[in-house]
Short mmCIF file of C-alpha atoms in Angstrom, two decimals:
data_model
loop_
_atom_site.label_atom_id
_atom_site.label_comp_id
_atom_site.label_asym_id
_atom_site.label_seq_id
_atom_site.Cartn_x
_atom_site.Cartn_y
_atom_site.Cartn_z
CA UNK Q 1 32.68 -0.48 41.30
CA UNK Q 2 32.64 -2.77 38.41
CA UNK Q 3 29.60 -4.87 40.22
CA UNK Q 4 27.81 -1.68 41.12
CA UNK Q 5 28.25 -0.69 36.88
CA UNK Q 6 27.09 -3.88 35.99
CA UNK Q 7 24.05 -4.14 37.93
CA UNK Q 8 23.18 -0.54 36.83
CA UNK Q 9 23.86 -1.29 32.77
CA UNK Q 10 21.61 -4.90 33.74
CA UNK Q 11 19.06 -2.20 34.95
CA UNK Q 12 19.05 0.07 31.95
CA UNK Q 13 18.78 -2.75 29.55
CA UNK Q 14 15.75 -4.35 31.30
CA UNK Q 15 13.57 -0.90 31.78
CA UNK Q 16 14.33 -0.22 27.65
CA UNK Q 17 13.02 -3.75 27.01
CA UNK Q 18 10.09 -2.83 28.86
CA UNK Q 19 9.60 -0.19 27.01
CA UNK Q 20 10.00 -1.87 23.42
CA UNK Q 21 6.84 -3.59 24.78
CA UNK Q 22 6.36 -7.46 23.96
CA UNK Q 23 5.06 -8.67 20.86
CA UNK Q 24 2.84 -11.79 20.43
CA UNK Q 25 3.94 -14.64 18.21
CA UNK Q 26 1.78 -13.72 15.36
CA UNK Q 27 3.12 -10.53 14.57
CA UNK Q 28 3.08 -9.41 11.00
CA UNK Q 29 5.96 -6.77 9.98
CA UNK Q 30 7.42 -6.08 6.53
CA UNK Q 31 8.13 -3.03 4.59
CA UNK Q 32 7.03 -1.39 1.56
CA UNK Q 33 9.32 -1.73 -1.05
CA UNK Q 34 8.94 0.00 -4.19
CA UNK Q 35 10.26 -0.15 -7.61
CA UNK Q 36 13.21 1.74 -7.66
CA UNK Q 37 14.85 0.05 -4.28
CA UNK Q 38 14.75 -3.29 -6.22
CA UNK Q 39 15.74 -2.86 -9.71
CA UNK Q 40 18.02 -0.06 -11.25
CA UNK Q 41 17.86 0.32 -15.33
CA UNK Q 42 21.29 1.21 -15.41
CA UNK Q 43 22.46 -2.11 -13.94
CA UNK Q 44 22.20 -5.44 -15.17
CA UNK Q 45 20.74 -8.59 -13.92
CA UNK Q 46 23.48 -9.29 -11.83
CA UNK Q 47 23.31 -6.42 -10.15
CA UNK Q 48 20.04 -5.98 -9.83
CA UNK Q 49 19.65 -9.43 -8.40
CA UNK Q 50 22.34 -8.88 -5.93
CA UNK Q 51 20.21 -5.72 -4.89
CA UNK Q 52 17.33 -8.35 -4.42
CA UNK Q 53 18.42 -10.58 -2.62
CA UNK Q 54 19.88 -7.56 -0.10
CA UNK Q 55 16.69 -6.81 0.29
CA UNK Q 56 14.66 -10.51 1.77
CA UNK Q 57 18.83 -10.45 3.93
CA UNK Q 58 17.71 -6.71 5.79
CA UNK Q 59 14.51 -8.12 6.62
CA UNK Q 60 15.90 -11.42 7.68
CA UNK Q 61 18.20 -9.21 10.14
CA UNK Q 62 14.82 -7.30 11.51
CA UNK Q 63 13.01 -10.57 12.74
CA UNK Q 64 10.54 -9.33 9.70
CA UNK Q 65 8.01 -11.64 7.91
CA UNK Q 66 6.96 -10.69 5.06
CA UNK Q 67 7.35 -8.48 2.40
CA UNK Q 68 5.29 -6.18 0.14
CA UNK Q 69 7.32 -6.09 -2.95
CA UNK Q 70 5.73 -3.46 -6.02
CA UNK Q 71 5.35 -5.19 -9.18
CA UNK Q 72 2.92 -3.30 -11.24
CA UNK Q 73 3.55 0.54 -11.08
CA UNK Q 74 1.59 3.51 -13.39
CA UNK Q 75 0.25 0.42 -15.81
CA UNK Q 76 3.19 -1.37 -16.35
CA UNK Q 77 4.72 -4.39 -15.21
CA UNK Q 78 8.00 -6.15 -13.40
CA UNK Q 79 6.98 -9.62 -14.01
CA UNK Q 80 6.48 -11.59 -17.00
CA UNK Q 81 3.21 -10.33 -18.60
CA UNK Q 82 1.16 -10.86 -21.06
CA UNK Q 83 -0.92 -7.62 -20.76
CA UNK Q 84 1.57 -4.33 -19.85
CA UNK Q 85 5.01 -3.45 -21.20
CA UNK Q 86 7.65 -3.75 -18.96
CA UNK Q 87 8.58 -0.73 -16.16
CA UNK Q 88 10.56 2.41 -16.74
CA UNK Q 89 12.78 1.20 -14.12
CA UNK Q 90 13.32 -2.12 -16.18
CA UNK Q 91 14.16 0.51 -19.07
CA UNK Q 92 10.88 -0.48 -20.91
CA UNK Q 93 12.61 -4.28 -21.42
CA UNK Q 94 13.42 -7.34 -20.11
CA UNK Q 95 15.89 -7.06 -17.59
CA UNK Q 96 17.23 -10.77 -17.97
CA UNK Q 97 15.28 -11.97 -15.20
CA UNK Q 98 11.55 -11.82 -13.82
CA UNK Q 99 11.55 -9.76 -10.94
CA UNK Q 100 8.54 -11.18 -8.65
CA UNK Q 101 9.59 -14.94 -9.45
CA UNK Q 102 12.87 -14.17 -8.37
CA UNK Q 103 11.96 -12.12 -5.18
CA UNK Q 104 9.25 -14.98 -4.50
CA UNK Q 105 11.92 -17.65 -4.66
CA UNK Q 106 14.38 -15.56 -2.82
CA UNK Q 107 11.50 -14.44 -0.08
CA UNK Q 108 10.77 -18.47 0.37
CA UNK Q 109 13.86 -20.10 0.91
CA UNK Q 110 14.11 -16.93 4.37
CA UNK Q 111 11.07 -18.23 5.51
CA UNK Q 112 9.68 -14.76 3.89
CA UNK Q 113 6.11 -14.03 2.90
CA UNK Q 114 5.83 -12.20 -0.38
CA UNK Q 115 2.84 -9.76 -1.46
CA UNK Q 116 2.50 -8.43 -4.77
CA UNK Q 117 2.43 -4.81 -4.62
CA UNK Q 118 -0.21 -3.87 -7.58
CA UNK Q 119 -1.11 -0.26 -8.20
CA UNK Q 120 -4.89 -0.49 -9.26
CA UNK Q 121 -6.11 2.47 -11.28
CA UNK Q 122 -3.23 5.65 -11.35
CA UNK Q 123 -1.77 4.05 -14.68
CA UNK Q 124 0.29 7.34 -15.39
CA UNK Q 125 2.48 5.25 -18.29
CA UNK Q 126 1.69 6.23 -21.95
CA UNK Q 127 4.55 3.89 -22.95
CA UNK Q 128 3.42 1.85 -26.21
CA UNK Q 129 0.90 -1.05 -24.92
CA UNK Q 130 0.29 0.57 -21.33
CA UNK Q 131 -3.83 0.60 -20.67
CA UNK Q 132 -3.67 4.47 -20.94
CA UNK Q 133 -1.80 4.56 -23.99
CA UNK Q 134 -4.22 1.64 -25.85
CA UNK Q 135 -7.38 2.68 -24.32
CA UNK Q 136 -7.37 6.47 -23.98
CA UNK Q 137 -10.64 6.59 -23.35
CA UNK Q 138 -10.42 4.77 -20.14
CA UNK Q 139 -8.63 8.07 -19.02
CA UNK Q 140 -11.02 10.38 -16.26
CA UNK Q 141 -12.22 13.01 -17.12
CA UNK Q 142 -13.39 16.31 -15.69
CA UNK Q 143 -17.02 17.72 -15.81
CA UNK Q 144 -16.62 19.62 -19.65
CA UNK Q 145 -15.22 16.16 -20.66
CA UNK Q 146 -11.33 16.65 -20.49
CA UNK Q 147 -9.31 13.78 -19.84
CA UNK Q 148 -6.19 13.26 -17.71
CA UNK Q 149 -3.16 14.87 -19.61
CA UNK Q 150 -1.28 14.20 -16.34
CA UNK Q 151 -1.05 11.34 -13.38
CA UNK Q 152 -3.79 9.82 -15.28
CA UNK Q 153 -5.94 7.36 -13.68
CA UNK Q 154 -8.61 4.76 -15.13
CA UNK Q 155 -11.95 5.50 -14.54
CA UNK Q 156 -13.25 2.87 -11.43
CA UNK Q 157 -16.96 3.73 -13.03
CA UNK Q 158 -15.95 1.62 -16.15
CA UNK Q 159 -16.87 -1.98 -16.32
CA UNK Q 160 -14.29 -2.43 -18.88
CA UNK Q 161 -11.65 -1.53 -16.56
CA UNK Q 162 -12.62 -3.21 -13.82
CA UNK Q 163 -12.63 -6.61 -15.75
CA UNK Q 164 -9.34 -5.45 -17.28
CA UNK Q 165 -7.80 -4.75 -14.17
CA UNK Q 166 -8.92 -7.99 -12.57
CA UNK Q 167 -7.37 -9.98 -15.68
CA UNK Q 168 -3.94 -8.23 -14.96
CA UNK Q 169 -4.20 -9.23 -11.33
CA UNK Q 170 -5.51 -12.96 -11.60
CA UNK Q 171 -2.49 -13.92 -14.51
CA UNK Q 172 -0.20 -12.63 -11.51
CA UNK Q 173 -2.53 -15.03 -8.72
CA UNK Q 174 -2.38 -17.99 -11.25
CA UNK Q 175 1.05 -17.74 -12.69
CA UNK Q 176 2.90 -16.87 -9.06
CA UNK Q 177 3.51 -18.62 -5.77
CA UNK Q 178 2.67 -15.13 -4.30
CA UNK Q 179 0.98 -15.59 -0.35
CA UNK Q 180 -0.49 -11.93 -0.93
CA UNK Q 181 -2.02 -9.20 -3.70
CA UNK Q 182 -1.90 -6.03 -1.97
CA UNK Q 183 -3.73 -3.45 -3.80
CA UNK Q 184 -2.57 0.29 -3.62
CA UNK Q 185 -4.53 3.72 -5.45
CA UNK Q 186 -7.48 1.11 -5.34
CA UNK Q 187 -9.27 4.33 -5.38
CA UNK Q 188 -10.55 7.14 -7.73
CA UNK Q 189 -7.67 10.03 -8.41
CA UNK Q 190 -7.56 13.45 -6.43
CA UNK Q 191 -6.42 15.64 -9.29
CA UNK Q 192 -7.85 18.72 -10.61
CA UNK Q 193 -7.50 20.68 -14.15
CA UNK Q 194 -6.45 23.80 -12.07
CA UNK Q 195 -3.38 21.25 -11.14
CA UNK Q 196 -2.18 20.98 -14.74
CA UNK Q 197 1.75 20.48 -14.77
CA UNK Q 198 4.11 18.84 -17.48
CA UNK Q 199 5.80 16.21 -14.89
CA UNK Q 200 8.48 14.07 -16.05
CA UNK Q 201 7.65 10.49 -15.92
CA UNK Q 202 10.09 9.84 -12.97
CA UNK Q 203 8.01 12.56 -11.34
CA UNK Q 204 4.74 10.96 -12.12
CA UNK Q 205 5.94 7.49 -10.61
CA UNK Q 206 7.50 9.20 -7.81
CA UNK Q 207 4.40 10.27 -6.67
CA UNK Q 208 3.24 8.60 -3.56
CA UNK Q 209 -0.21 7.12 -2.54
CA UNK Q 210 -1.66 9.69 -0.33
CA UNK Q 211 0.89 12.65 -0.82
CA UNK Q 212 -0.75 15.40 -0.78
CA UNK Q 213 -0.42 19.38 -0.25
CA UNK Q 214 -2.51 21.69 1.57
CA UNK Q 215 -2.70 23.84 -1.80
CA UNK Q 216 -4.19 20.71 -3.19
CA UNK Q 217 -6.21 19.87 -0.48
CA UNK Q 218 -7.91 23.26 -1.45
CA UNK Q 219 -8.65 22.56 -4.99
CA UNK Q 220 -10.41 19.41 -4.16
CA UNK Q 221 -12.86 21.66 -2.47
CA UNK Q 222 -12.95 24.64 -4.16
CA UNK Q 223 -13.11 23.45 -7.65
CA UNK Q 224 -15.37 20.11 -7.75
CA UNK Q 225 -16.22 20.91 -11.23
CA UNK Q 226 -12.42 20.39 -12.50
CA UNK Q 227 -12.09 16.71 -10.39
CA UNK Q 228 -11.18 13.91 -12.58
CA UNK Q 229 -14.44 11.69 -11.61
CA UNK Q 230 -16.47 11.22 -14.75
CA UNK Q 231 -15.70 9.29 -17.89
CA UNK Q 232 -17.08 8.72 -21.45
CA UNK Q 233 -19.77 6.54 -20.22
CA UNK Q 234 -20.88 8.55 -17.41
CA UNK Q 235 -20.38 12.48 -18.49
CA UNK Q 236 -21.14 15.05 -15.92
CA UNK Q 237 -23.60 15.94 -18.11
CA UNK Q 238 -25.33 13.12 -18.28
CA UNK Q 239 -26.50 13.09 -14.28
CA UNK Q 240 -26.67 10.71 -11.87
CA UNK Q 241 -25.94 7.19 -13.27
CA UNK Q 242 -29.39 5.02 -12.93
CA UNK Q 243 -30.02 3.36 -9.92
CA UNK Q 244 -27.92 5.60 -7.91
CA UNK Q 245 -28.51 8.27 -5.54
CA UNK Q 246 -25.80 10.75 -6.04
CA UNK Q 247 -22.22 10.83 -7.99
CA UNK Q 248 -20.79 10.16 -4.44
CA UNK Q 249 -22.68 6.83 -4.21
CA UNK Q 250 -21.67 5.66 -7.46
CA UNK Q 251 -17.98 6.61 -7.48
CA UNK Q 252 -17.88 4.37 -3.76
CA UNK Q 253 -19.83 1.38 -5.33
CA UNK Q 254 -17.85 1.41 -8.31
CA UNK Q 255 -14.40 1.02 -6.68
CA UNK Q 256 -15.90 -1.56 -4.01
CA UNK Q 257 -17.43 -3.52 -6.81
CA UNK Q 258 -13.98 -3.55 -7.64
CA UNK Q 259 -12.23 -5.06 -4.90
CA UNK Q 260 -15.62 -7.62 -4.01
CA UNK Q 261 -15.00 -8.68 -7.38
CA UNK Q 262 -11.23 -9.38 -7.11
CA UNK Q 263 -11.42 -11.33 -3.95
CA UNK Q 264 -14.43 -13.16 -4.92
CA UNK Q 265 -12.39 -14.44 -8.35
CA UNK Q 266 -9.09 -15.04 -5.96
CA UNK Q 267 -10.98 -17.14 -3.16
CA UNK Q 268 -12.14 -18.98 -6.61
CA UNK Q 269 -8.81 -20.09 -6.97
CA UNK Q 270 -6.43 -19.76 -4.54
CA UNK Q 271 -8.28 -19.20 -1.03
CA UNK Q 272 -4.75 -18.88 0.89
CA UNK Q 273 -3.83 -16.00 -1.17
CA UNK Q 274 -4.65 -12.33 0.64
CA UNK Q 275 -5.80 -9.60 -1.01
CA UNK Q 276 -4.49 -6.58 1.32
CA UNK Q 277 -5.41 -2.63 0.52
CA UNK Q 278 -2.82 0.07 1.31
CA UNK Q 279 -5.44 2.46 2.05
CA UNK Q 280 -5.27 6.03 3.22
CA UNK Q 281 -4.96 6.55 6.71
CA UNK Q 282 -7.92 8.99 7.63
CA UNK Q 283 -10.93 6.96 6.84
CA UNK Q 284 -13.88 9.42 6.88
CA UNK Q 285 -12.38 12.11 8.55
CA UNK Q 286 -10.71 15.64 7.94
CA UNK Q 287 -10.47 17.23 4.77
CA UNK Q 288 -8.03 14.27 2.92
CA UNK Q 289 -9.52 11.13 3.88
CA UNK Q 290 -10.52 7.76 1.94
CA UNK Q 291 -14.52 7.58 2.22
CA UNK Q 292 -15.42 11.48 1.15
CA UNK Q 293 -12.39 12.72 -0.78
CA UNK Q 294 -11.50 9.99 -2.95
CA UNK Q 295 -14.31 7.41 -2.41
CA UNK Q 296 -12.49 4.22 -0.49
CA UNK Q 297 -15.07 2.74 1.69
CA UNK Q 298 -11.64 0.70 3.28
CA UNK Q 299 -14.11 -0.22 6.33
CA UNK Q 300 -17.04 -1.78 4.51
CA UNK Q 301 -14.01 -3.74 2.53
CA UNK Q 302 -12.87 -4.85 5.47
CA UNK Q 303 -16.16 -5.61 7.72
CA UNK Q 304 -17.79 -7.37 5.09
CA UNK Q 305 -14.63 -9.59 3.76
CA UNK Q 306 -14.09 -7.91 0.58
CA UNK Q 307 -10.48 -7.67 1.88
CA UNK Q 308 -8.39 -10.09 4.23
CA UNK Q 309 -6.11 -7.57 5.46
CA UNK Q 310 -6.25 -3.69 5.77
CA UNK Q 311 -3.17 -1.30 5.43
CA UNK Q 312 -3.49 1.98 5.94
CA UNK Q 313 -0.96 4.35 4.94
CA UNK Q 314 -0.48 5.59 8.92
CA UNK Q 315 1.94 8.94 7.52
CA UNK Q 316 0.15 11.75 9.36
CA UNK Q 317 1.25 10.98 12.89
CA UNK Q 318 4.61 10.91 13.89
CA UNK Q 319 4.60 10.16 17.88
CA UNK Q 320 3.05 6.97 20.03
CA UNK Q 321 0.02 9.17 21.09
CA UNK Q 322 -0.82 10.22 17.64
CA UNK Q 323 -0.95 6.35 16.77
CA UNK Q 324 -2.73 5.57 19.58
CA UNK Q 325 -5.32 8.27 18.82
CA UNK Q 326 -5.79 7.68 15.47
CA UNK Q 327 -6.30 4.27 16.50
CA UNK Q 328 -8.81 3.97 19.55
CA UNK Q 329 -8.34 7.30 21.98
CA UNK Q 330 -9.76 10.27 19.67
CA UNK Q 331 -12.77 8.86 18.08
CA UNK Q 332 -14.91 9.55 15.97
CA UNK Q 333 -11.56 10.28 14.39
CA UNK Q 334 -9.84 6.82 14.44
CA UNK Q 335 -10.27 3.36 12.88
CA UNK Q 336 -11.90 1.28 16.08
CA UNK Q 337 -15.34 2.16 15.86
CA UNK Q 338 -15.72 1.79 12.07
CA UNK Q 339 -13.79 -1.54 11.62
CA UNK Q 340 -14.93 -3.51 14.62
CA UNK Q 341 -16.87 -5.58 12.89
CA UNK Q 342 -13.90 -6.86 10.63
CA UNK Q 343 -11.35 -7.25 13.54
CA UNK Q 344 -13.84 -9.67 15.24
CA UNK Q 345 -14.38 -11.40 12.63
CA UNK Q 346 -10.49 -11.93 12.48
CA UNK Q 347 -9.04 -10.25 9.25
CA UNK Q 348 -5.76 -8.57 9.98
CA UNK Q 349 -5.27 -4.99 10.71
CA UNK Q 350 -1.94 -3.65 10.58
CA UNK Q 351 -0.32 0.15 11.09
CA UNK Q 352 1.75 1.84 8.25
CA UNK Q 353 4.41 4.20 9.66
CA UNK Q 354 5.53 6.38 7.68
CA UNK Q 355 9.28 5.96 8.12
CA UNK Q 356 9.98 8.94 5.56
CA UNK Q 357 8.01 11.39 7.92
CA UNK Q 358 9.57 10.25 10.83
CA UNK Q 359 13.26 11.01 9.10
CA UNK Q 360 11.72 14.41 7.47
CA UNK Q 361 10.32 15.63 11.04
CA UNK Q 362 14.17 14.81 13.40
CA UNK Q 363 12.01 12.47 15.50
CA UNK Q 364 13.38 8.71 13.63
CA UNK Q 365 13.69 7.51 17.22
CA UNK Q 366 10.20 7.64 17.99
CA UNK Q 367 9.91 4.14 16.37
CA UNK Q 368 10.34 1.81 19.63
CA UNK Q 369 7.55 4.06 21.35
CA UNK Q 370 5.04 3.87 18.53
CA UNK Q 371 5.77 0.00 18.27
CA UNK Q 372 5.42 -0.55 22.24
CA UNK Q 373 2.17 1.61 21.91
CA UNK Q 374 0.17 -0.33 19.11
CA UNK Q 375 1.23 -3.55 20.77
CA UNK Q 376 -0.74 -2.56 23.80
CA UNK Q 377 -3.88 -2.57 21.37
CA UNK Q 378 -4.87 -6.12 21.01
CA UNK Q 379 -6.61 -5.77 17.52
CA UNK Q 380 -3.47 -4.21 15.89
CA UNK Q 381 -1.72 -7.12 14.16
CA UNK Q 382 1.30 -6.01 13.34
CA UNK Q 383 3.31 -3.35 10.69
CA UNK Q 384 4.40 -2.46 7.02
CA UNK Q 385 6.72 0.66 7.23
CA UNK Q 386 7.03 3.04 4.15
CA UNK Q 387 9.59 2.66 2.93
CA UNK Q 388 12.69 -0.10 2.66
CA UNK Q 389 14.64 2.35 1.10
CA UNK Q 390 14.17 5.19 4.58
CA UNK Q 391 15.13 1.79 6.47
CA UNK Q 392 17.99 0.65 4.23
CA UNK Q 393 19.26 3.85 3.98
CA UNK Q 394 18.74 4.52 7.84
CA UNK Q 395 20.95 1.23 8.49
CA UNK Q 396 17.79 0.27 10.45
CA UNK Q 397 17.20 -3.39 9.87
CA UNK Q 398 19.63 -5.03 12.31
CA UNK Q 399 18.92 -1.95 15.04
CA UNK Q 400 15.58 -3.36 15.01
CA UNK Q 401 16.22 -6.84 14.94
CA UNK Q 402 18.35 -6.17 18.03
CA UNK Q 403 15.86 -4.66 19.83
CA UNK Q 404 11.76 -3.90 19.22
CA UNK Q 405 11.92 -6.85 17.06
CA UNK Q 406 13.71 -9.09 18.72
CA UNK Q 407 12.07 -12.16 18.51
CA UNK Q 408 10.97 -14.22 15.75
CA UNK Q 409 7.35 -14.34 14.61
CA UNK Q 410 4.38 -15.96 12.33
CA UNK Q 411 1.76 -14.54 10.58
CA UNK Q 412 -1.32 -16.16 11.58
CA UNK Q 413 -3.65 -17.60 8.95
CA UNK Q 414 -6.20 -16.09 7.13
CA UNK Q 415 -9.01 -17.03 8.78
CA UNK Q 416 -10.99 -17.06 5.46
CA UNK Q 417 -8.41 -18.74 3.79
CA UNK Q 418 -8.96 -21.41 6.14
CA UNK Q 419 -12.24 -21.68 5.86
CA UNK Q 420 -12.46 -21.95 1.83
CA UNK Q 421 -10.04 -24.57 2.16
CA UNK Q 422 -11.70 -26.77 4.58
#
């Protein structure tokens, strides 16, 4: 009996491993991990520290690589800078330590990639020497001229903002030992005025990247006229900016100017470090997608090199045929035909599960399948779950270590990287 038992648990454990799928050697994996997970205002540096260093140990246990660590969140910072105030979740001062040179050192010495987290142009903070609060006129504005009074965002149309924004960035690219900038609302907002609220300010940076109602999903349509998408250089009024087509042309150009820009300035510098763009995860299709709703052109970023690694925000499916559809199976509403260009040309594409949705929807277990599922698309590269708090607080990290992740991998170079530096 015991022999017959033993042979059948042998059994069991081989067929799940089979269907955890194997990964290649060169898988990427981290998770998102935002502000509040890794620094608490009403703890000190000790504490705070010890929360850090928690955080590079749970990915150690998953057999993860890298992490994507936030650092600059509603126009304010958690580093050392020169530019923005320090975070509401540093309580607006220095905690007693710099955050990203700490969680860079600490990431290191694990064997851990680190990419700065950056959000790009939602710079809700009116905190004393935020961009919103010194430049109000940055602020977007709708078609009578009304700017933001709420989740403001800088207008991507302004060339003051863009070089702004790309002097923030570059003091974190020269001052850091950072192997990443990942770039998140590198877009143009999705707010109406018929969406007017009083938030709190945890409620503005609580926000997510590509949350999203269906309530909301019908203002965007049915009341153009009150979208945040002009500013006080280019009024509604005021038509067409020269040399452009239509408003839709110029809000598209004026965000990938943007990001050309950026990694033009960073290859300048420091060719090994890549720029990656949490992007949302319907590219041109449905009614809340990147390329008609708020103006991302994530594929022309990534065909043409703009970017060296694309993240889309993968929240709207929740089961391994949903991923594999939005991926390759129910075009033209997935990636494939869009980005091929970019994956032969070798820039990294990697899935972002939404970990949250998975918990929200009863169906957590579903991760293994979706894993084994991608893997069996050779052009996905890996993953960045949102977020390290669902997995943290899901005791996930040594689960997976133990089993869909469990072997060790690399990240493979960045193939342009390589090339600049040859």
């Amino acid at each position: 009996m015991y022999y017959f038992n033993r042979i059948k648990w042998i059994s069991v454990l081989f067929a799940t491993h089979l269907a955890w799928g194997s990964s290649s050697n060169t898988e990427f994996r981290s998770t998102w991990v935002i502000t509040w997970d890794h620094i608490n205002r009403y703890e000190n540096s000790g504490q705070n520290l010890y929360r850090l260093r928690k955080i590079m140990d749970d990915h150690v246990d998953a057999n993860m690589n890298a992490v994507i660590f936030q650092v600059r969140q509603g126009g304010t910072a958690y580093y050392e800078s020169s530019y923005e105030p320090w975070g509401y979740y540093a309580g607006y001062q220095n905690p007693g330590y710099d955050p990203l040179d700490m969680a860079i050192k600490e990431a290191h010495s694990r064997g851990l990639e680190l990419h700065a987290w950056f959000n790009v142009f939602q710079t809700s903070s009116t905190y004393e020497g935020s961009p919103a609060a010194e430049h109000p006129e940055w602020i977007c504005r709708d078609q009578n001229g009304n700017p933001m009074s709420s989740y403001r965002s800088l207008s991507p149309g302004l060339q003051e903002v863009r070089d702004y924004t790309i002097d923030v960035a570059m003091e974190i690219v020269h001052k850091y030992d950072i192997d990443g900038l990942h770039l998140d609302y590198v877009r143009w907002n999705e707010h109406t005025n018929s969406q007017r609220n009083d938030p709190t300010v945890d409620q503005e940076l609580k926000r997510l990247d590509g949350e999203i109602n269906e309530n909301e999903i019908e203002n965007l349509v049915s009341n153009m006229s009150g979208r945040y998408l002009y500013d006080y250089q280019h009024p509604y009024s005021g038509g067409v900016p020269s040399g452009f087509l239509s408003w839709e042309e110029w809000w598209r150009w004026s965000v990938t100017t943007f990001v050309q820009t950026l990694h033009d300035t960073i290859q300048s510098v420091k060719p090994h470090v890549k720029l990656s763009a949490a992007v949302l995860g319907k590219y041109n299709w449905s009614g809340w997608q990147g390329y008609g709703t708020v103006f991302q052109d994530a594929a022309l970023w990534y065909n043409e090199g703009y970017i060296d690694h694309l993240m889309p925000m993968s929240y709207h499916w929740t089961t391994a045929q949903g991923f594999v559809g939005m991926l390759s199976n129910d075009c033209p509403n997935c990636w494939q035909p869009f980005i091929w260009e970019g994956i032969e040309s070798g820039r990294a594409f990697t899935v972002g599960p939404g970990s949250y949705i998975l918990e929200s929807n009863n169906v957590w277990n579903n991760h293994p399948g979706i894993i084994s599922s991608m893997r069996r698309i050779d052009w996905v590269d890996g993953y960045q779950f949102f977020s390290y708090g669902t997995w943290r607080d899901n005791d996930y990290f040594l689960s997976a270590g133990q089993t869909f992740f469990d072997n060790k991998t690399k990240i493979r170079m960045n193939p342009i990287g390589i090339n600049s530096e040859s």
